[in-house]
mmCIF file of C-alpha atoms in Angstrom:
data_model
loop_
_atom_site.group_PDB
_atom_site.id
_atom_site.type_symbol
_atom_site.label_atom_id
_atom_site.label_comp_id
_atom_site.label_asym_id
_atom_site.label_seq_id
_atom_site.Cartn_x
_atom_site.Cartn_y
_atom_site.Cartn_z
ATOM 1 C CA GLY A 1 0.000 0.000 0.000
ATOM 2 C CA GLU A 2 0.964 3.615 -0.450
ATOM 3 C CA SER A 3 1.896 5.947 2.355
ATOM 4 C CA THR A 4 1.659 9.701 2.077
ATOM 5 C CA LEU A 5 5.469 9.918 2.006
ATOM 6 C CA VAL A 6 6.138 7.760 -1.026
ATOM 7 C CA LEU A 7 3.920 6.994 -3.985
ATOM 8 C CA SER A 8 4.185 4.150 -6.483
ATOM 9 C CA GLN A 9 5.460 6.672 -9.048
ATOM 10 C CA ASP A 10 8.514 7.271 -6.793
ATOM 11 C CA LYS A 11 9.542 3.600 -6.916
ATOM 12 C CA ASP A 12 11.854 4.008 -9.919
ATOM 13 C CA LEU A 13 13.618 7.016 -8.371
ATOM 14 C CA ILE A 14 15.111 5.372 -5.290
ATOM 15 C CA PRO A 15 16.448 1.890 -4.480
ATOM 16 C CA ASP A 16 13.746 -0.666 -3.687
ATOM 17 C CA TYR A 17 14.933 -1.206 -0.098
ATOM 18 C CA LEU A 18 14.780 2.539 0.589
ATOM 19 C CA PHE A 19 11.348 2.800 -1.011
ATOM 20 C CA LEU A 20 10.076 0.012 1.257
ATOM 21 C CA ALA A 21 11.695 1.553 4.357
ATOM 22 C CA MET A 22 10.301 5.015 3.537
ATOM 23 C CA SER A 23 6.845 3.523 3.039
ATOM 24 C CA GLN A 24 6.986 2.529 6.716
ATOM 25 C CA MET A 25 7.149 6.208 7.695
ATOM 26 C CA LYS A 26 4.299 8.703 8.092
ATOM 27 C CA PRO A 27 4.183 12.496 8.427
ATOM 28 C CA CYS A 28 4.364 13.990 11.905
ATOM 29 C CA ARG A 29 4.792 17.397 13.492
ATOM 30 C CA LEU A 30 7.514 18.405 15.946
ATOM 31 C CA LYS A 31 6.314 18.594 19.550
ATOM 32 C CA ASN A 32 8.064 20.157 22.512
ATOM 33 C CA ALA A 33 9.328 16.729 23.647
ATOM 34 C CA ASP A 34 11.028 16.299 20.248
ATOM 35 C CA ARG A 35 13.130 19.459 20.595
ATOM 36 C CA ILE A 36 16.406 17.781 21.518
ATOM 37 C CA GLY A 37 19.812 17.550 19.841
ATOM 38 C CA CYS A 38 19.833 18.950 16.330
ATOM 39 C CA TYR A 39 16.061 19.498 16.534
ATOM 40 C CA LYS A 40 16.325 22.005 19.428
ATOM 41 C CA GLY A 41 16.068 25.036 17.162
ATOM 42 C CA ARG A 42 13.183 23.752 15.057
ATOM 43 C CA ASP A 43 9.788 25.427 15.464
ATOM 44 C CA LEU A 44 6.942 23.556 17.088
ATOM 45 C CA GLY A 45 4.824 22.024 14.352
ATOM 46 C CA PHE A 46 7.840 21.585 12.027
ATOM 47 C CA LEU A 47 6.991 18.861 9.493
ATOM 48 C CA GLY A 48 8.855 15.591 9.801
ATOM 49 C CA MET A 49 8.288 11.868 9.618
ATOM 50 C CA CYS A 50 8.018 9.026 12.067
ATOM 51 C CA CYS A 51 7.784 5.265 12.009
ATOM 52 C CA LYS A 52 4.192 4.218 11.440
ATOM 53 C CA HIS A 53 4.733 1.145 13.631
ATOM 54 C CA CYS A 54 6.164 2.681 16.820
ATOM 55 C CA GLY A 55 5.866 6.464 16.401
ATOM 56 C CA GLY A 56 9.600 6.767 17.081
ATOM 57 C CA GLN A 57 11.694 9.010 19.270
ATOM 58 C CA PRO A 58 13.753 11.961 17.956
ATOM 59 C CA GLY A 59 16.574 10.468 15.867
ATOM 60 C CA PHE A 60 15.321 6.918 16.438
ATOM 61 C CA GLY A 61 12.346 6.471 14.157
ATOM 62 C CA LYS A 62 11.359 10.149 14.185
ATOM 63 C CA TYR A 63 13.091 12.606 11.882
ATOM 64 C CA PHE A 64 12.769 16.301 11.103
ATOM 65 C CA PRO A 65 15.064 16.982 8.109
ATOM 66 C CA ALA A 66 15.746 20.676 7.611
ATOM 67 C CA SER A 67 15.595 20.394 3.813
ATOM 68 C CA VAL A 68 15.062 18.010 0.906
ATOM 69 C CA ARG A 69 18.857 17.958 0.582
ATOM 70 C CA SER A 70 19.320 16.716 4.148
ATOM 71 C CA LEU A 71 16.589 14.119 3.580
ATOM 72 C CA ALA A 72 18.429 12.911 0.465
ATOM 73 C CA GLN A 73 21.712 12.452 2.360
ATOM 74 C CA THR A 74 22.857 8.872 2.685
ATOM 75 C CA THR A 75 23.154 9.130 6.479
ATOM 76 C CA THR A 76 19.496 10.131 6.870
ATOM 77 C CA SER A 77 18.174 7.450 4.538
ATOM 78 C CA GLN A 78 20.400 4.763 6.062
ATOM 79 C CA THR A 79 19.264 5.734 9.575
ATOM 80 C CA ILE A 80 15.664 5.194 8.468
ATOM 81 C CA VAL A 81 16.567 1.848 6.881
ATOM 82 C CA LYS A 82 18.363 0.736 10.082
ATOM 83 C CA HIS A 83 15.385 1.742 12.200
ATOM 84 C CA ILE A 84 12.974 -0.327 10.100
ATOM 85 C CA ALA A 85 15.331 -3.279 9.565
ATOM 86 C CA TYR A 86 16.794 -3.595 13.072
ATOM 87 C CA LYS A 87 15.502 -1.245 15.749
ATOM 88 C CA CYS A 88 11.716 -0.972 15.584
ATOM 89 C CA ARG A 89 10.235 -3.673 17.802
ATOM 90 C CA PHE A 90 6.809 -3.214 16.208
ATOM 91 C CA CYS A 91 7.775 -3.463 12.530
ATOM 92 C CA PRO A 92 6.396 -6.720 11.079
ATOM 93 C CA GLU A 93 9.097 -9.337 10.553
ATOM 94 C CA ASN A 94 8.196 -9.799 6.876
ATOM 95 C CA VAL A 95 8.760 -6.064 6.238
ATOM 96 C CA ARG A 96 12.064 -6.118 8.152
ATOM 97 C CA ASN A 97 13.252 -9.177 6.205
ATOM 98 C CA SER A 98 12.166 -7.681 2.878
ATOM 99 C CA VAL A 99 14.106 -4.453 3.520
ATOM 100 C CA LEU A 100 17.234 -6.451 4.359
ATOM 101 C CA ALA A 101 16.880 -8.797 1.360
ATOM 102 C CA LEU A 102 16.300 -5.907 -1.038
ATOM 103 C CA GLN A 103 19.267 -4.025 0.402
ATOM 104 C CA GLU A 104 21.559 -7.046 0.039
ATOM 105 C CA GLY A 105 20.337 -7.643 -3.519
ATOM 106 C CA GLN A 106 20.912 -4.073 -4.663
ATOM 107 C CA THR A 107 23.683 -3.954 -7.257
ATOM 108 C CA LEU A 108 26.298 -1.229 -7.075
ATOM 109 C CA LYS A 109 25.335 0.036 -10.539
ATOM 110 C CA ASP A 110 21.659 0.367 -9.623
ATOM 111 C CA LYS A 111 22.544 1.989 -6.305
ATOM 112 C CA VAL A 112 24.742 4.650 -7.896
ATOM 113 C CA THR A 113 22.170 5.399 -10.601
ATOM 114 C CA LYS A 114 19.169 5.506 -8.274
ATOM 115 C CA ASP A 115 20.960 7.344 -5.439
ATOM 116 C CA SER A 116 22.015 10.109 -7.818
ATOM 117 C CA LYS A 117 18.402 10.502 -8.926
ATOM 118 C CA SER A 118 17.119 10.435 -5.364
ATOM 119 C CA ALA A 119 18.820 13.709 -4.492
ATOM 120 C CA ALA A 120 16.875 15.462 -7.235
ATOM 121 C CA ALA A 121 13.664 13.563 -6.586
ATOM 122 C CA ALA A 122 13.855 13.111 -2.826
ATOM 123 C CA VAL A 123 10.608 12.008 -1.363
ATOM 124 C CA ASP A 124 8.186 14.897 -1.587
ATOM 125 C CA TRP A 125 6.741 14.469 1.874
ATOM 126 C CA MET A 126 4.983 17.814 1.762
ATOM 127 C CA ARG A 127 2.711 16.918 -1.139
ATOM 128 C CA PRO A 128 -0.604 18.761 -1.100
#
């Protein structure tokens, strides 16, 4: 199924494992309790994303990227993948296993091609 963060039309723009991991996220708004670390200076209500299975904690399943560029960074996307694949206790095992299998099966050529496109077409999580 589609989430509001990624649509089926985005599938060819990013690696399959990242598409599946991102589809496990949902939009959320920054609350006072989330204003820690690098999120301290963000305004209340700042748009971000959180794990749809556990709701996450800031930096651990809950993310508030400052820009599309920061969302497209490898560290941000890999943190989301790690959360879904390893850390979320509520993520269904079949989803976790699928993310890991897709990640292992990703060829270097596909990864380079799709990752370069993902910066330009980073998930448009503020779609109207």
